[in-house]
């Protein structure tokens, strides 16, 4: 079965530096195969015959042993990852409006949440939507459409504070990861 591993907090601002070649090698030494990575933010597609419930633990232990620090890791099987993509809730009209507002930045993001973090209500979402930003929640995922740079968005800052173990990917990156899946 194929899986996607998403790492949080590596290679950000020169901290927690991890070379993707080293990460791929770590996966192979841990018993995974068909290992591929995409960009430096820790996106790994791999195959395994192990039970999904043990994969995250094996990756976490191998990662700490090799790199000497903990990183939050989220693991999805191929069907889970594709269903997250298929559920992307924003219409072309909504995306176009955001892009027109500022055509120089990415606007569509997915925040992958640790499974224990999905305690956000629609009422809370409506309270924190800043300006035109839009948040939609699905099981263990926040879909985010921002009108300005995500770095400037108050909604994005709130999401990161509310879900510190989450990891965000822009829509382009999510689709590139999907392309790596056989």
PDB file of C-alpha atoms in Angstrom:
ATOM      1  CA  UNK A   1       0.000   0.000   0.000  1.00  0.00           C
ATOM      2  CA  UNK A   2       1.161   3.529  -0.695  1.00  0.00           C
ATOM      3  CA  UNK A   3       1.321   6.205   1.977  1.00  0.00           C
ATOM      4  CA  UNK A   4       2.043   9.917   2.319  1.00  0.00           C
ATOM      5  CA  UNK A   5       4.032  11.249   5.272  1.00  0.00           C
ATOM      6  CA  UNK A   6       3.911  14.966   6.015  1.00  0.00           C
ATOM      7  CA  UNK A   7       6.467  16.413   8.419  1.00  0.00           C
ATOM      8  CA  UNK A   8       5.899  19.582  10.405  1.00  0.00           C
ATOM      9  CA  UNK A   9       8.634  22.049  11.273  1.00  0.00           C
ATOM     10  CA  UNK A  10      11.597  20.845   9.273  1.00  0.00           C
ATOM     11  CA  UNK A  11      13.694  23.145   7.091  1.00  0.00           C
ATOM     12  CA  UNK A  12      11.794  26.233   8.233  1.00  0.00           C
ATOM     13  CA  UNK A  13      13.796  29.408   8.584  1.00  0.00           C
ATOM     14  CA  UNK A  14      17.086  27.512   8.628  1.00  0.00           C
ATOM     15  CA  UNK A  15      16.018  25.458  11.656  1.00  0.00           C
ATOM     16  CA  UNK A  16      15.705  21.682  11.967  1.00  0.00           C
ATOM     17  CA  UNK A  17      17.599  21.148   8.745  1.00  0.00           C
ATOM     18  CA  UNK A  18      16.934  17.812   7.053  1.00  0.00           C
ATOM     19  CA  UNK A  19      18.220  16.880   3.619  1.00  0.00           C
ATOM     20  CA  UNK A  20      15.582  15.062   1.601  1.00  0.00           C
ATOM     21  CA  UNK A  21      18.172  12.532   0.376  1.00  0.00           C
ATOM     22  CA  UNK A  22      18.886  11.659   4.024  1.00  0.00           C
ATOM     23  CA  UNK A  23      15.170  11.437   4.772  1.00  0.00           C
ATOM     24  CA  UNK A  24      14.540   9.117   1.807  1.00  0.00           C
ATOM     25  CA  UNK A  25      17.481   6.966   2.906  1.00  0.00           C
ATOM     26  CA  UNK A  26      16.058   6.817   6.439  1.00  0.00           C
ATOM     27  CA  UNK A  27      12.713   5.578   5.075  1.00  0.00           C
ATOM     28  CA  UNK A  28      14.423   2.859   3.055  1.00  0.00           C
ATOM     29  CA  UNK A  29      16.532   1.718   6.012  1.00  0.00           C
ATOM     30  CA  UNK A  30      13.345   1.571   8.126  1.00  0.00           C
ATOM     31  CA  UNK A  31      11.896  -0.975   5.708  1.00  0.00           C
ATOM     32  CA  UNK A  32       9.825   1.204   3.370  1.00  0.00           C
ATOM     33  CA  UNK A  33      10.168   1.125  -0.411  1.00  0.00           C
ATOM     34  CA  UNK A  34       9.357   3.187  -3.532  1.00  0.00           C
ATOM     35  CA  UNK A  35      10.340   6.240  -1.468  1.00  0.00           C
ATOM     36  CA  UNK A  36       9.953   9.647  -3.133  1.00  0.00           C
ATOM     37  CA  UNK A  37      10.039  13.148  -1.702  1.00  0.00           C
ATOM     38  CA  UNK A  38       8.816  16.510  -2.887  1.00  0.00           C
ATOM     39  CA  UNK A  39      10.512  19.803  -1.995  1.00  0.00           C
ATOM     40  CA  UNK A  40      12.347  20.472   1.251  1.00  0.00           C
ATOM     41  CA  UNK A  41       9.387  20.719   3.627  1.00  0.00           C
ATOM     42  CA  UNK A  42       9.136  17.001   4.334  1.00  0.00           C
ATOM     43  CA  UNK A  43       6.656  15.430   1.954  1.00  0.00           C
ATOM     44  CA  UNK A  44       7.328  11.738   1.425  1.00  0.00           C
ATOM     45  CA  UNK A  45       5.435   9.177  -0.630  1.00  0.00           C
ATOM     46  CA  UNK A  46       6.356   5.572   0.100  1.00  0.00           C
ATOM     47  CA  UNK A  47       5.078   2.015   0.061  1.00  0.00           C
ATOM     48  CA  UNK A  48       4.871  -0.448   2.900  1.00  0.00           C
ATOM     49  CA  UNK A  49       3.461  -3.837   3.735  1.00  0.00           C
ATOM     50  CA  UNK A  50       3.365  -2.904   7.448  1.00  0.00           C
ATOM     51  CA  UNK A  51       0.172  -2.146   9.323  1.00  0.00           C
ATOM     52  CA  UNK A  52      -0.722   1.535   9.064  1.00  0.00           C
ATOM     53  CA  UNK A  53      -1.003   1.767  12.849  1.00  0.00           C
ATOM     54  CA  UNK A  54       2.728   1.028  13.294  1.00  0.00           C
ATOM     55  CA  UNK A  55       4.114   3.099  10.433  1.00  0.00           C
ATOM     56  CA  UNK A  56       4.056   6.474  12.217  1.00  0.00           C
ATOM     57  CA  UNK A  57       5.824   5.043  15.262  1.00  0.00           C
ATOM     58  CA  UNK A  58       8.559   3.471  13.124  1.00  0.00           C
ATOM     59  CA  UNK A  59       9.074   6.721  11.185  1.00  0.00           C
ATOM     60  CA  UNK A  60       9.146   8.805  14.392  1.00  0.00           C
ATOM     61  CA  UNK A  61      11.737   6.580  16.048  1.00  0.00           C
ATOM     62  CA  UNK A  62      13.952   6.378  12.950  1.00  0.00           C
ATOM     63  CA  UNK A  63      13.705  10.145  12.447  1.00  0.00           C
ATOM     64  CA  UNK A  64      14.709  10.952  16.029  1.00  0.00           C
ATOM     65  CA  UNK A  65      17.555   8.457  15.908  1.00  0.00           C
ATOM     66  CA  UNK A  66      18.964   9.924  12.691  1.00  0.00           C
ATOM     67  CA  UNK A  67      18.277  13.642  13.095  1.00  0.00           C
ATOM     68  CA  UNK A  68      18.244  14.039  16.883  1.00  0.00           C
ATOM     69  CA  UNK A  69      14.997  15.955  17.252  1.00  0.00           C
ATOM     70  CA  UNK A  70      11.280  15.232  17.233  1.00  0.00           C
ATOM     71  CA  UNK A  71       9.108  16.269  14.312  1.00  0.00           C
ATOM     72  CA  UNK A  72       5.378  15.919  14.158  1.00  0.00           C
ATOM     73  CA  UNK A  73       4.547  13.452  11.391  1.00  0.00           C
ATOM     74  CA  UNK A  74       1.166  12.784   9.860  1.00  0.00           C
ATOM     75  CA  UNK A  75       0.712   9.627   7.781  1.00  0.00           C
ATOM     76  CA  UNK A  76      -2.118   8.980   5.330  1.00  0.00           C
ATOM     77  CA  UNK A  77      -2.752   5.998   3.139  1.00  0.00           C
ATOM     78  CA  UNK A  78      -3.270   6.766  -0.528  1.00  0.00           C
ATOM     79  CA  UNK A  79      -7.056   6.558  -0.264  1.00  0.00           C
ATOM     80  CA  UNK A  80      -7.199   8.957   2.692  1.00  0.00           C
ATOM     81  CA  UNK A  81      -4.914  11.443   0.935  1.00  0.00           C
ATOM     82  CA  UNK A  82      -6.878  11.339  -2.302  1.00  0.00           C
ATOM     83  CA  UNK A  83     -10.172  11.771  -0.438  1.00  0.00           C
ATOM     84  CA  UNK A  84      -8.762  14.923   1.201  1.00  0.00           C
ATOM     85  CA  UNK A  85      -7.989  16.291  -2.252  1.00  0.00           C
ATOM     86  CA  UNK A  86     -11.363  15.251  -3.652  1.00  0.00           C
ATOM     87  CA  UNK A  87     -13.143  17.047  -0.799  1.00  0.00           C
ATOM     88  CA  UNK A  88     -11.470  20.401  -1.512  1.00  0.00           C
ATOM     89  CA  UNK A  89     -14.462  22.698  -0.937  1.00  0.00           C
ATOM     90  CA  UNK A  90     -13.697  25.989  -2.656  1.00  0.00           C
ATOM     91  CA  UNK A  91     -15.315  26.871  -5.957  1.00  0.00           C
ATOM     92  CA  UNK A  92     -13.497  28.341  -8.935  1.00  0.00           C
ATOM     93  CA  UNK A  93     -15.396  31.580  -8.295  1.00  0.00           C
ATOM     94  CA  UNK A  94     -14.133  31.779  -4.693  1.00  0.00           C
ATOM     95  CA  UNK A  95     -10.565  31.002  -5.759  1.00  0.00           C
ATOM     96  CA  UNK A  96     -10.719  33.531  -8.580  1.00  0.00           C
ATOM     97  CA  UNK A  97     -11.886  36.256  -6.176  1.00  0.00           C
ATOM     98  CA  UNK A  98      -8.935  35.582  -3.866  1.00  0.00           C
ATOM     99  CA  UNK A  99      -6.490  35.463  -6.762  1.00  0.00           C
ATOM    100  CA  UNK A 100      -7.803  38.754  -8.133  1.00  0.00           C
ATOM    101  CA  UNK A 101      -7.297  40.341  -4.702  1.00  0.00           C
ATOM    102  CA  UNK A 102      -3.569  39.472  -4.756  1.00  0.00           C
ATOM    103  CA  UNK A 103      -2.331  37.501  -7.779  1.00  0.00           C
ATOM    104  CA  UNK A 104       1.250  37.220  -6.447  1.00  0.00           C
ATOM    105  CA  UNK A 105       0.627  34.782  -3.562  1.00  0.00           C
ATOM    106  CA  UNK A 106      -0.792  31.324  -2.977  1.00  0.00           C
ATOM    107  CA  UNK A 107      -4.331  31.391  -1.635  1.00  0.00           C
ATOM    108  CA  UNK A 108      -5.446  27.790  -1.180  1.00  0.00           C
ATOM    109  CA  UNK A 109      -4.101  25.749   1.741  1.00  0.00           C
ATOM    110  CA  UNK A 110      -4.816  22.562   3.564  1.00  0.00           C
ATOM    111  CA  UNK A 111      -3.962  22.292   7.239  1.00  0.00           C
ATOM    112  CA  UNK A 112      -3.498  18.634   8.083  1.00  0.00           C
ATOM    113  CA  UNK A 113      -4.516  18.161  11.715  1.00  0.00           C
ATOM    114  CA  UNK A 114      -3.439  15.601  14.237  1.00  0.00           C
ATOM    115  CA  UNK A 115      -6.459  13.333  14.630  1.00  0.00           C
ATOM    116  CA  UNK A 116      -6.932  14.396  18.244  1.00  0.00           C
ATOM    117  CA  UNK A 117      -7.315  18.059  17.270  1.00  0.00           C
ATOM    118  CA  UNK A 118     -10.617  18.038  15.418  1.00  0.00           C
ATOM    119  CA  UNK A 119     -12.621  19.912  18.053  1.00  0.00           C
ATOM    120  CA  UNK A 120     -13.466  23.034  16.084  1.00  0.00           C
ATOM    121  CA  UNK A 121     -17.096  24.055  15.692  1.00  0.00           C
ATOM    122  CA  UNK A 122     -18.711  26.027  12.912  1.00  0.00           C
ATOM    123  CA  UNK A 123     -19.362  28.800  15.434  1.00  0.00           C
ATOM    124  CA  UNK A 124     -15.638  29.035  16.245  1.00  0.00           C
ATOM    125  CA  UNK A 125     -14.772  29.090  12.546  1.00  0.00           C
ATOM    126  CA  UNK A 126     -17.180  31.953  11.919  1.00  0.00           C
ATOM    127  CA  UNK A 127     -15.655  33.917  14.808  1.00  0.00           C
ATOM    128  CA  UNK A 128     -12.116  33.664  13.481  1.00  0.00           C
ATOM    129  CA  UNK A 129     -12.689  34.156   9.760  1.00  0.00           C
ATOM    130  CA  UNK A 130     -10.910  37.443   9.202  1.00  0.00           C
ATOM    131  CA  UNK A 131     -12.181  39.642   6.420  1.00  0.00           C
ATOM    132  CA  UNK A 132     -12.658  37.568   3.309  1.00  0.00           C
ATOM    133  CA  UNK A 133     -10.608  34.560   4.449  1.00  0.00           C
ATOM    134  CA  UNK A 134     -12.578  31.329   4.438  1.00  0.00           C
ATOM    135  CA  UNK A 135     -12.102  28.193   6.515  1.00  0.00           C
ATOM    136  CA  UNK A 136     -13.894  24.903   5.991  1.00  0.00           C
ATOM    137  CA  UNK A 137     -13.343  21.907   8.201  1.00  0.00           C
ATOM    138  CA  UNK A 138     -13.518  18.261   7.363  1.00  0.00           C
ATOM    139  CA  UNK A 139     -12.419  15.258   9.355  1.00  0.00           C
ATOM    140  CA  UNK A 140      -8.889  16.121  10.563  1.00  0.00           C
ATOM    141  CA  UNK A 141      -8.372  18.724   7.849  1.00  0.00           C
ATOM    142  CA  UNK A 142      -8.884  22.476   7.610  1.00  0.00           C
ATOM    143  CA  UNK A 143      -9.268  23.909   4.141  1.00  0.00           C
ATOM    144  CA  UNK A 144      -8.190  27.540   4.045  1.00  0.00           C
ATOM    145  CA  UNK A 145      -8.660  30.206   1.395  1.00  0.00           C
ATOM    146  CA  UNK A 146      -6.875  33.458   2.191  1.00  0.00           C
ATOM    147  CA  UNK A 147      -7.021  36.711   0.299  1.00  0.00           C
ATOM    148  CA  UNK A 148      -3.603  38.025   1.242  1.00  0.00           C
ATOM    149  CA  UNK A 149      -0.363  36.241   1.940  1.00  0.00           C
ATOM    150  CA  UNK A 150      -0.793  33.445   4.454  1.00  0.00           C
ATOM    151  CA  UNK A 151       2.075  35.037   6.383  1.00  0.00           C
ATOM    152  CA  UNK A 152      -0.049  38.161   6.907  1.00  0.00           C
ATOM    153  CA  UNK A 153      -3.366  36.452   7.550  1.00  0.00           C
ATOM    154  CA  UNK A 154      -4.798  36.721  11.070  1.00  0.00           C
ATOM    155  CA  UNK A 155      -6.883  33.618  10.371  1.00  0.00           C
ATOM    156  CA  UNK A 156      -3.762  31.622   9.477  1.00  0.00           C
ATOM    157  CA  UNK A 157      -2.063  32.752  12.682  1.00  0.00           C
ATOM    158  CA  UNK A 158      -5.120  31.694  14.660  1.00  0.00           C
ATOM    159  CA  UNK A 159      -5.168  28.251  12.999  1.00  0.00           C
ATOM    160  CA  UNK A 160      -1.487  27.711  13.782  1.00  0.00           C
ATOM    161  CA  UNK A 161      -2.033  28.740  17.406  1.00  0.00           C
ATOM    162  CA  UNK A 162      -5.183  26.619  17.824  1.00  0.00           C
ATOM    163  CA  UNK A 163      -3.606  23.575  16.133  1.00  0.00           C
ATOM    164  CA  UNK A 164       0.132  23.680  16.943  1.00  0.00           C
ATOM    165  CA  UNK A 165       0.718  20.120  15.713  1.00  0.00           C
ATOM    166  CA  UNK A 166      -0.874  20.764  12.335  1.00  0.00           C
ATOM    167  CA  UNK A 167       1.108  21.086   9.153  1.00  0.00           C
ATOM    168  CA  UNK A 168       0.018  23.221   6.228  1.00  0.00           C
ATOM    169  CA  UNK A 169       0.574  22.717   2.531  1.00  0.00           C
ATOM    170  CA  UNK A 170      -0.502  24.959  -0.289  1.00  0.00           C
ATOM    171  CA  UNK A 171      -2.789  23.494  -2.938  1.00  0.00           C
ATOM    172  CA  UNK A 172      -0.014  23.288  -5.540  1.00  0.00           C
ATOM    173  CA  UNK A 173       2.173  21.228  -3.193  1.00  0.00           C
ATOM    174  CA  UNK A 174      -0.715  18.907  -2.294  1.00  0.00           C
ATOM    175  CA  UNK A 175      -1.308  18.221  -5.980  1.00  0.00           C
ATOM    176  CA  UNK A 176       2.402  17.650  -6.646  1.00  0.00           C
ATOM    177  CA  UNK A 177       2.481  15.115  -3.818  1.00  0.00           C
ATOM    178  CA  UNK A 178      -0.527  13.396  -5.396  1.00  0.00           C
ATOM    179  CA  UNK A 179       1.374  13.181  -8.683  1.00  0.00           C
ATOM    180  CA  UNK A 180       4.086  11.153  -6.911  1.00  0.00           C
ATOM    181  CA  UNK A 181       1.545   8.495  -5.980  1.00  0.00           C
ATOM    182  CA  UNK A 182       1.638   5.579  -8.415  1.00  0.00           C
TER     183      UNK A 182
END
